[in-house]
PDB file of C-alpha atoms in Angstrom:
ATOM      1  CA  UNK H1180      87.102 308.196  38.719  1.00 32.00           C
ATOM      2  CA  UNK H1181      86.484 305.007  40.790  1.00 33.00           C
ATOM      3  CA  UNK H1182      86.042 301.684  39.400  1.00 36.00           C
ATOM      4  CA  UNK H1183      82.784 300.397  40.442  1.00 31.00           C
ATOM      5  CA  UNK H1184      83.876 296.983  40.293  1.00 31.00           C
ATOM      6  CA  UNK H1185      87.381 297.256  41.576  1.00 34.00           C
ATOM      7  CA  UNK H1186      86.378 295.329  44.833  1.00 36.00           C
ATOM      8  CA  UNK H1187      85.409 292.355  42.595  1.00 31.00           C
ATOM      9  CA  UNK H1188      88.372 292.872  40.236  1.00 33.00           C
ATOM     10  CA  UNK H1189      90.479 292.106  43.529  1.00 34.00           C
ATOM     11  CA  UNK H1190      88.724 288.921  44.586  1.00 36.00           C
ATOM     12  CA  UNK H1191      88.357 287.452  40.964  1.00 38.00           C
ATOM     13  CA  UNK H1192      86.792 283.389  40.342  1.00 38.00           C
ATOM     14  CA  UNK H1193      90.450 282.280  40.515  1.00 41.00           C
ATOM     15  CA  UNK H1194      91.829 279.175  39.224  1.00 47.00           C
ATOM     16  CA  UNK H1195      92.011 275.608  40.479  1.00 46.00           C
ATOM     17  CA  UNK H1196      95.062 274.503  42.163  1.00 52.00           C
ATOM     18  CA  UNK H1197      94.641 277.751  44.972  1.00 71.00           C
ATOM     19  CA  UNK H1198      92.887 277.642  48.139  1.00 85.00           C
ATOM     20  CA  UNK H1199      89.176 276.403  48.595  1.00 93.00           C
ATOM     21  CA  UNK H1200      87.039 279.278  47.669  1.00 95.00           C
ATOM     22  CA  UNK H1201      84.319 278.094  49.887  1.00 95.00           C
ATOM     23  CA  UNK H1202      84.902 275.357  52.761  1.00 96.00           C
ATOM     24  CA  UNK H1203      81.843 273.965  54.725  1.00 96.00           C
ATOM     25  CA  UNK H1204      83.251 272.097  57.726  1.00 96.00           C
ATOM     26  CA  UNK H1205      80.912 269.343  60.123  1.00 96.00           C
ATOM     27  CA  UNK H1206      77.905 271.609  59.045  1.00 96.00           C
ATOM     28  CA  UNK H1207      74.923 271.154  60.787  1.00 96.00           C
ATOM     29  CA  UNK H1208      70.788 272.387  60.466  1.00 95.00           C
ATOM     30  CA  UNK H1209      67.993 271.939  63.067  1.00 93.00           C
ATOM     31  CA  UNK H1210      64.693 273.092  62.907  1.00 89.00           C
ATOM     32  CA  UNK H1211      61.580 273.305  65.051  1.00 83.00           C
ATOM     33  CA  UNK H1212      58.480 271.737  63.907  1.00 81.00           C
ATOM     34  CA  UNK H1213      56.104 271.530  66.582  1.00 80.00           C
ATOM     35  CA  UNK H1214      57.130 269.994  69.937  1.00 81.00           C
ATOM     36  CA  UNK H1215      60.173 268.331  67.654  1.00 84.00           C
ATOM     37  CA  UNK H1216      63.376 269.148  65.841  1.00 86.00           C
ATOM     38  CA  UNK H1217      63.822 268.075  62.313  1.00 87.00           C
ATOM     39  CA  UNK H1218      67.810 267.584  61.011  1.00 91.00           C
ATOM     40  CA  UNK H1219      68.052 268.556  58.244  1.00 92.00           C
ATOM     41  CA  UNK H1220      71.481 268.606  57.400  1.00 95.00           C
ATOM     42  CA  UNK H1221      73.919 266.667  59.537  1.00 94.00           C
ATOM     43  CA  UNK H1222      77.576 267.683  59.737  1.00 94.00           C
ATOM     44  CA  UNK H1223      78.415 268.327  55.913  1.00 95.00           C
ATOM     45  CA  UNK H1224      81.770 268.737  54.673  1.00 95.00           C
ATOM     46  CA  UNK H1225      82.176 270.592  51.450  1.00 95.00           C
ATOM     47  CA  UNK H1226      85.115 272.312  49.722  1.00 95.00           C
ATOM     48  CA  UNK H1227      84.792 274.327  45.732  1.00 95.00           C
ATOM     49  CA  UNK H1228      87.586 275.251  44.836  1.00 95.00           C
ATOM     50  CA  UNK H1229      87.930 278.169  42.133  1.00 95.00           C
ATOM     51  CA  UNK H1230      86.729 277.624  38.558  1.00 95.00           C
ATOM     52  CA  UNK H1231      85.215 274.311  39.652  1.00 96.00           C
ATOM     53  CA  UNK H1232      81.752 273.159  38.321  1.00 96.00           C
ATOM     54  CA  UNK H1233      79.975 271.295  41.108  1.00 96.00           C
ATOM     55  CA  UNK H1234      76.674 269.653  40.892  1.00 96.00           C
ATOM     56  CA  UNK H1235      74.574 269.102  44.606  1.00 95.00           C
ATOM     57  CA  UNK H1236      72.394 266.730  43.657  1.00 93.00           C
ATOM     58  CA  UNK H1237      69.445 264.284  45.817  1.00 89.00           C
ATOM     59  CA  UNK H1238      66.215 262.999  46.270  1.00 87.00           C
ATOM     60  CA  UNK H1239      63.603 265.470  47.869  1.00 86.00           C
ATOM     61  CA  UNK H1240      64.333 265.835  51.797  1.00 88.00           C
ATOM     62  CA  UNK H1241      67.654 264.725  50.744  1.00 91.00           C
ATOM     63  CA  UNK H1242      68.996 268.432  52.080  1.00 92.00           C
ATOM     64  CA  UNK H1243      69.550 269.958  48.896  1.00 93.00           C
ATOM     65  CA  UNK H1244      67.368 272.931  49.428  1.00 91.00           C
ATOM     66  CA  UNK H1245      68.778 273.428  53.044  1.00 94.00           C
ATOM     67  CA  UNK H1246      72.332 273.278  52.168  1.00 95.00           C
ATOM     68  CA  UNK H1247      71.382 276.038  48.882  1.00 94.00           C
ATOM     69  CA  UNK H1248      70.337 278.304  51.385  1.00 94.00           C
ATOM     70  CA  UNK H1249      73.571 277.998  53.663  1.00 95.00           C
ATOM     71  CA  UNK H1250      75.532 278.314  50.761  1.00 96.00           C
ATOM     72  CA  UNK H1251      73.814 281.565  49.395  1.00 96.00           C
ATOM     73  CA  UNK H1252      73.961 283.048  52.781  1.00 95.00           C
ATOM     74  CA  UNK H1253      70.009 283.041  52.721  1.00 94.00           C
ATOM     75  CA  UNK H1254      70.259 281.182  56.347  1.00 93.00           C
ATOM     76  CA  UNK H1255      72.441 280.361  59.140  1.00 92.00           C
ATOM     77  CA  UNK H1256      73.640 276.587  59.806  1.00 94.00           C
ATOM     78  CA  UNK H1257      72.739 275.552  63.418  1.00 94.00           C
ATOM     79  CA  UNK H1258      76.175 273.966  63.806  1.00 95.00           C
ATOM     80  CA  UNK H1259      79.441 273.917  62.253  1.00 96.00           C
ATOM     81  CA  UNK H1260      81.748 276.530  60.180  1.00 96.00           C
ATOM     82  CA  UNK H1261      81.605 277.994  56.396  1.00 96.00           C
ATOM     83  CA  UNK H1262      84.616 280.119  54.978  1.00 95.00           C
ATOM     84  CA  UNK H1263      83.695 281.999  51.710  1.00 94.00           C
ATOM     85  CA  UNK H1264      87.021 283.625  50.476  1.00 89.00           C
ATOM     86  CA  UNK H1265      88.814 283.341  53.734  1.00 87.00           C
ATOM     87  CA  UNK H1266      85.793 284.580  56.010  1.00 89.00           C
ATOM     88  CA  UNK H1267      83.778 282.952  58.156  1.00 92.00           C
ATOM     89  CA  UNK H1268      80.097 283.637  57.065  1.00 91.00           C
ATOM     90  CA  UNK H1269      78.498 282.583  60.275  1.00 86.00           C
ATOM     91  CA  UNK H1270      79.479 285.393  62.470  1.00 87.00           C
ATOM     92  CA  UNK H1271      78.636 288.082  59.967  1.00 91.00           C
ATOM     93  CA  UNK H1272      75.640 289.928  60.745  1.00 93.00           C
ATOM     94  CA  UNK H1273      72.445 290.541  58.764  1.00 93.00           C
ATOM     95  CA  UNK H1274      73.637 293.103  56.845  1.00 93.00           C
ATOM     96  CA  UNK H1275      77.497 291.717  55.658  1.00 93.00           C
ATOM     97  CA  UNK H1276      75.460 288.575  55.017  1.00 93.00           C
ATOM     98  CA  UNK H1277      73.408 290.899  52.899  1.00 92.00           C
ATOM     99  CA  UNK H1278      76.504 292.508  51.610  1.00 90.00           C
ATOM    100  CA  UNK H1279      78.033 289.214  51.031  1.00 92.00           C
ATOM    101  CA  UNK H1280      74.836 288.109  48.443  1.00 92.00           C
ATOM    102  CA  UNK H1281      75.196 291.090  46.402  1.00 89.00           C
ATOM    103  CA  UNK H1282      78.942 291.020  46.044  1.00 89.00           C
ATOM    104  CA  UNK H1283      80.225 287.625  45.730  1.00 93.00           C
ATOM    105  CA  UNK H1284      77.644 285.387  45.037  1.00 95.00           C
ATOM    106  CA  UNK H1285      75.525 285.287  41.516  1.00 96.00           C
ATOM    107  CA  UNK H1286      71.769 283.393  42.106  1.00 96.00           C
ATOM    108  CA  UNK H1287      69.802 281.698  39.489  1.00 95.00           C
ATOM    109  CA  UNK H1288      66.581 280.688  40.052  1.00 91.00           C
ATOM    110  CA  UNK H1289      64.377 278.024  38.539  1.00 89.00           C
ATOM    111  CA  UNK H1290      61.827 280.657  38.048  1.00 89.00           C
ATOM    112  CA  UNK H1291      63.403 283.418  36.365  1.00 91.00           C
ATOM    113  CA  UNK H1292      62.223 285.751  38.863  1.00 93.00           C
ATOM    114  CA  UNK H1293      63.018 288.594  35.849  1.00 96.00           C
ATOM    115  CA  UNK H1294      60.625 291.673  36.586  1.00 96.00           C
ATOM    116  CA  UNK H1295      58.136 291.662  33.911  1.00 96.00           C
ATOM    117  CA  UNK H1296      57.421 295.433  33.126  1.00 96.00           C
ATOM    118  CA  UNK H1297      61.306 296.068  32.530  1.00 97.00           C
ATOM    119  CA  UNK H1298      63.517 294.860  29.645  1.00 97.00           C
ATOM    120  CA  UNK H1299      66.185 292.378  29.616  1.00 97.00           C
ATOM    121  CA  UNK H1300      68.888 295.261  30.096  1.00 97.00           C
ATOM    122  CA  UNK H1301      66.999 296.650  33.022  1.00 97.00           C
ATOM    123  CA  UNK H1302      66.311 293.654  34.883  1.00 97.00           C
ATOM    124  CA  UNK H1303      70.365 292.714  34.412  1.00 97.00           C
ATOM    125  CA  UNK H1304      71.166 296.157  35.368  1.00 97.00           C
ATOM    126  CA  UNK H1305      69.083 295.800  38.528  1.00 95.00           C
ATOM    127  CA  UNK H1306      72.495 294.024  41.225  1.00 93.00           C
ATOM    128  CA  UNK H1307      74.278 297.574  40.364  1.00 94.00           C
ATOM    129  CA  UNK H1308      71.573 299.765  40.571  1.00 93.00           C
ATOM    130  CA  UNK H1309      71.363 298.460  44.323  1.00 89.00           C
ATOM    131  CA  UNK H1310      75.004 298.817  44.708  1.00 90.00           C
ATOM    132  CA  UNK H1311      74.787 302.786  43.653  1.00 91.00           C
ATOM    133  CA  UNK H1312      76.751 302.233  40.041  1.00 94.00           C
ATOM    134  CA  UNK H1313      75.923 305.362  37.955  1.00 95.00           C
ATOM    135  CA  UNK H1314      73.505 304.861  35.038  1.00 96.00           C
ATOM    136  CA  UNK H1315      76.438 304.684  32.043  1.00 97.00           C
ATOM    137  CA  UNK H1316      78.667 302.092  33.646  1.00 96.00           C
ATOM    138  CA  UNK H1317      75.574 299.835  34.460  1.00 96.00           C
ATOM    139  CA  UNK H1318      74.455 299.950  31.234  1.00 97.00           C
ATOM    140  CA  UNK H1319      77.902 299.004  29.499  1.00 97.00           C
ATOM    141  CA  UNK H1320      78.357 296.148  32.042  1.00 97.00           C
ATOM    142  CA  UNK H1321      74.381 294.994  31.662  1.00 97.00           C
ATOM    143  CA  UNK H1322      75.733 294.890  27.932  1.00 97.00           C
ATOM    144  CA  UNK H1323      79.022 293.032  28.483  1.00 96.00           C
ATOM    145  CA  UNK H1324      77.065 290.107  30.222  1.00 96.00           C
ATOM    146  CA  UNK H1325      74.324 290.029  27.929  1.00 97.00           C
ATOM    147  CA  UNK H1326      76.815 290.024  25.070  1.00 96.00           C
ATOM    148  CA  UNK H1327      78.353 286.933  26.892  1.00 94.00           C
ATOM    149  CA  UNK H1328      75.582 284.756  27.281  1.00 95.00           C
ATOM    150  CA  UNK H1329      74.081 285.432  23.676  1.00 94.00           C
ATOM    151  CA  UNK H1330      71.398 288.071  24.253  1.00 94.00           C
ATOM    152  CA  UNK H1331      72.635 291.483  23.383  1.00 94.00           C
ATOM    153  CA  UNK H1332      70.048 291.797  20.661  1.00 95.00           C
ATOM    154  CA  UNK H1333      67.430 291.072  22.355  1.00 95.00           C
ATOM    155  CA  UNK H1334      68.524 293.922  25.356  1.00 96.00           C
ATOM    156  CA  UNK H1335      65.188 296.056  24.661  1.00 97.00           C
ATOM    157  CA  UNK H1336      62.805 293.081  25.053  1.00 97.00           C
ATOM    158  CA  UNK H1337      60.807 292.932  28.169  1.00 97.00           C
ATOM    159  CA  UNK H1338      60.546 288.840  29.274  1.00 96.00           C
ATOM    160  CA  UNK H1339      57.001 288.488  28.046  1.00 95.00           C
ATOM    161  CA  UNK H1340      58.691 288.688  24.544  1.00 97.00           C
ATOM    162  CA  UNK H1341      61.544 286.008  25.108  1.00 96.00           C
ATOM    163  CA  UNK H1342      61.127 282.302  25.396  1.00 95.00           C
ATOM    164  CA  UNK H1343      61.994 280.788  28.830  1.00 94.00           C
ATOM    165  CA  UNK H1344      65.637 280.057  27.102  1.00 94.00           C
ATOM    166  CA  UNK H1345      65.910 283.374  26.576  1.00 96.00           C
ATOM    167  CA  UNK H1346      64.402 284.296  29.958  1.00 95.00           C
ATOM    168  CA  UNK H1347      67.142 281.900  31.550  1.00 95.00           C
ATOM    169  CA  UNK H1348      70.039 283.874  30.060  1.00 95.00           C
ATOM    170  CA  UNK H1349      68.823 287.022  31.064  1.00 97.00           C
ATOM    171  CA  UNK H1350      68.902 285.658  34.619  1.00 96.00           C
ATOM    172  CA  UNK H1351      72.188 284.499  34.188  1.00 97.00           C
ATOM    173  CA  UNK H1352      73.188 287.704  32.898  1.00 97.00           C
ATOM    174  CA  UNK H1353      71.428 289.079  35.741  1.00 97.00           C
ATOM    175  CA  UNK H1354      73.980 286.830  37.856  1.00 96.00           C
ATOM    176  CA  UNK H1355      76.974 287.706  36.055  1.00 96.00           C
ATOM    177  CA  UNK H1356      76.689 291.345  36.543  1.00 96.00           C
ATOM    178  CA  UNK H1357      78.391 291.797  39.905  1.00 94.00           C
ATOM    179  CA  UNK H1358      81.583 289.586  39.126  1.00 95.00           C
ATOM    180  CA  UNK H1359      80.567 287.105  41.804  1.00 95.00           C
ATOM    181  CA  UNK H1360      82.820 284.663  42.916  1.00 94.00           C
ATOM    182  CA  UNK H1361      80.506 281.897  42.410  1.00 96.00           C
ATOM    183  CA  UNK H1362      77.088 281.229  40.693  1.00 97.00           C
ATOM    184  CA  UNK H1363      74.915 279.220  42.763  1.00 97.00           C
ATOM    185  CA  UNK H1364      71.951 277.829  40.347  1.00 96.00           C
ATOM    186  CA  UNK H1365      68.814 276.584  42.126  1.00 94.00           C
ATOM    187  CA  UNK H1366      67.435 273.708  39.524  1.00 93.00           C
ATOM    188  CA  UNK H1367      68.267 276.134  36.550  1.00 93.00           C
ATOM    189  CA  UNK H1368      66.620 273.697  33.647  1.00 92.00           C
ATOM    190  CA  UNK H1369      63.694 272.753  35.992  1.00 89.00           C
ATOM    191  CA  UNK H1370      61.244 275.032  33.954  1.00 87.00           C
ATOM    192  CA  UNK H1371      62.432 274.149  30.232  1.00 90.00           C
ATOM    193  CA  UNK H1372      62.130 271.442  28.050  1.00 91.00           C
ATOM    194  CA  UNK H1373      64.964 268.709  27.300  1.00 91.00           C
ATOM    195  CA  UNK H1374      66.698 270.787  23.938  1.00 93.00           C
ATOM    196  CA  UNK H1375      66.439 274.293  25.753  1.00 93.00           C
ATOM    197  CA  UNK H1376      67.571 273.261  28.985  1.00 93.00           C
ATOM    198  CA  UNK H1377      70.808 271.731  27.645  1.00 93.00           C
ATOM    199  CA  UNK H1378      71.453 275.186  25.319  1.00 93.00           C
ATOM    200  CA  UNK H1379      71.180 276.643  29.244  1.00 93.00           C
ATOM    201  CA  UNK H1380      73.538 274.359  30.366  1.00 95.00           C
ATOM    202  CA  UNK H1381      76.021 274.616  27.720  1.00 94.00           C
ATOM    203  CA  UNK H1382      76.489 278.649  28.793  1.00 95.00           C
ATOM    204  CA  UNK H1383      76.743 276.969  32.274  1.00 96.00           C
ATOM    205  CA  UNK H1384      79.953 275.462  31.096  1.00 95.00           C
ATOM    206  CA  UNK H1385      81.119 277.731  28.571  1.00 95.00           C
ATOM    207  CA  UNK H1386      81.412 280.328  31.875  1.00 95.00           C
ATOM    208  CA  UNK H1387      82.878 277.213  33.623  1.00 96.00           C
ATOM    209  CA  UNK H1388      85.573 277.213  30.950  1.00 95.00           C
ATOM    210  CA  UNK H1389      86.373 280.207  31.024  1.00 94.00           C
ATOM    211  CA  UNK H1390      86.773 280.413  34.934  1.00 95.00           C
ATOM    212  CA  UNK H1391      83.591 281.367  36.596  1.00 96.00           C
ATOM    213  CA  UNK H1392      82.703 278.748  39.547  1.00 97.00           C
ATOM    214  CA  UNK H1393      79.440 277.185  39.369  1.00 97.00           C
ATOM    215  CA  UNK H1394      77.495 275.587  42.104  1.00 97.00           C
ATOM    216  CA  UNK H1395      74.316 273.824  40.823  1.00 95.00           C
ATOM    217  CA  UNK H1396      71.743 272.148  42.872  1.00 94.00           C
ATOM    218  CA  UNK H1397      69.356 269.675  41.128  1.00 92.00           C
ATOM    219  CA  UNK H1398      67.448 266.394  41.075  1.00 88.00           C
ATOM    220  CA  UNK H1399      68.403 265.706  37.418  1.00 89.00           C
ATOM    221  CA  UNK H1400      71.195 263.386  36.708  1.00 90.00           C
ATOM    222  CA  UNK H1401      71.400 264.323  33.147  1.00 90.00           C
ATOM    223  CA  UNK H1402      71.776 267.955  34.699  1.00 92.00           C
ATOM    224  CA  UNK H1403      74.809 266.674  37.148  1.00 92.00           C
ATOM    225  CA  UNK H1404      76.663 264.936  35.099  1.00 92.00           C
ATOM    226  CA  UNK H1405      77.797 267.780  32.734  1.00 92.00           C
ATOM    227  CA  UNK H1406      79.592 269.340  36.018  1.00 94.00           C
ATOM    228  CA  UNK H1407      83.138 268.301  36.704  1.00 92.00           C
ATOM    229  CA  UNK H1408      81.800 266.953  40.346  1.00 93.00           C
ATOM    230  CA  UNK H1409      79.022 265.788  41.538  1.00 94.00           C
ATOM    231  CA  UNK H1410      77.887 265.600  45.335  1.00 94.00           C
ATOM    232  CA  UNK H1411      75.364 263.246  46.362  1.00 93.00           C
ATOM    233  CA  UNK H1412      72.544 264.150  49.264  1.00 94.00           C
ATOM    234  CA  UNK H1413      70.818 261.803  51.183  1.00 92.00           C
ATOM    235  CA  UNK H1414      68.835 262.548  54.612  1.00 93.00           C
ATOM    236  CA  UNK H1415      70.924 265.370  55.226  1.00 94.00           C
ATOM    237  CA  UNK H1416      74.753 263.297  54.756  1.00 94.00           C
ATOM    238  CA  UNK H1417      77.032 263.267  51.378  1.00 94.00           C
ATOM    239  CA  UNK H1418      76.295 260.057  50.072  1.00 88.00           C
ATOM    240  CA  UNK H1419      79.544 257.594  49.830  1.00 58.00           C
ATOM    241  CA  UNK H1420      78.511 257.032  46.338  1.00 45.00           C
ATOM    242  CA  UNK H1421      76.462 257.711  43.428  1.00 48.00           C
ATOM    243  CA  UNK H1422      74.248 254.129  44.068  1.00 41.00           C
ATOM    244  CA  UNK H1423      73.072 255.179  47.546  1.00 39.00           C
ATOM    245  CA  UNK H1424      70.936 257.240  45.551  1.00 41.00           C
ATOM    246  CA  UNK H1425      69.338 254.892  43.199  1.00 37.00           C
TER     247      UNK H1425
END
């Protein structure tokens, strides 16, 4: 029988110490607004290695959202080169970028963005089902992750019956399920209060420790400074230092 997840077992998180598993080099982003061009990022460079835990962090228009995007392989940069795992992602087409989301990179949203008419196990299930797993192995892997991140009891709920905690960690789960090399969290405690969002970010770096890279974007400083690195935004540059942002 094939492994469903062989591919992934072959390109695992990886350690620190080996070779960047992402490199952004003199990235740049343009766009038309009107009769003018906006910059919106202007020649970032950016290495993660494996198992890091890097927080992008910024004032609005900083670039934050722009660079997310590049990163994700939701957009294209204008300028500039970015390696993911020894490829260069900006010569792919549409479809290996799609290819490239599902496999290797793990997405959690501020929002949840869980389906609301299926359950928890469903709605984790949901990466595989698009990737053709058969129905047994994508339940025992929806299980696995939602065993990890605290939530295998509550597999049968739909989100309506979890709190947003809860609702978060099924998303995460949700993330896990591929083996991605890296999550990429889009303001991940934006929609929770103070005591809930730091139970989120506490399976943020419990998957941290145990090897998983994570890539989170925010505006919170409390949020950044549980990561092991923090990068600084400001009008579309990495800042030379936390107090440019102040």
């Amino acid at each position: 029988m094939v492994n469903p997840f062989k591919e992934y077992e072959e390109c695992p998180a990886g350690k620190r110490g080996e070779p960047p598993l992402l490199e952004l080099h003199c990235i740049t982003k343009t766009f038309r607004v009107g009769d003018h061009s906006v910059c919106a990022l202007q020649g970032i460079d950016l290495q993660v290695a494996p198992g890091e835990m890097v927080a992008i962090r910024g004032p609005s228009g900083s670039g934050k959202s722009t660079l997310l995007q590049i990163l994700g392989c939701l957009d294209r940069p204008t300028g500039g080169t970015y390696q993911l795992n020894g490829r260069q992602i900006e010569l792919l087409s549409d479809a290996d970028l799609s290819r490239i989301r599902n496999h290797y990179i793990g997405f959690v949203f501020q929002s949840f963005h869980l389906i609301p008419t299926l359950t928890a196990i469903k709605n984790v299930e949901l990466p595989l089902f698009y990737r053709g797993v058969d129905a047994v192995s994508r339940r025992q892997r929806a299980l696995e992750v939602l065993d990890q991140v605290g939530l295998a009891n509550r597999a049968l709920h739909n989100p309506n019956q979890l709190s947003g905690g809860q609702r978060q960690r099924v998303a995460i789960a949700r993330a896990l399920v591929n083996r991605p090399s890296f999550l990429l969290a889009d303001e991940p405690t934006g929609n929770l209060d103070s005591q809930t969002g730091a139970e989120v970010m506490a399976v943020f770096r419990e998957l941290n420790r145990q090897g998983q890279t994570v890539i989170l974007v925010t505006h919170d400083p409390m949020v950044a400074a549980q990561a092991s690195r923090q990068v600084f935004l400001r009008d579309g540059r990495i800042a030379s230092a936390p107090t440019e942002l102040s």
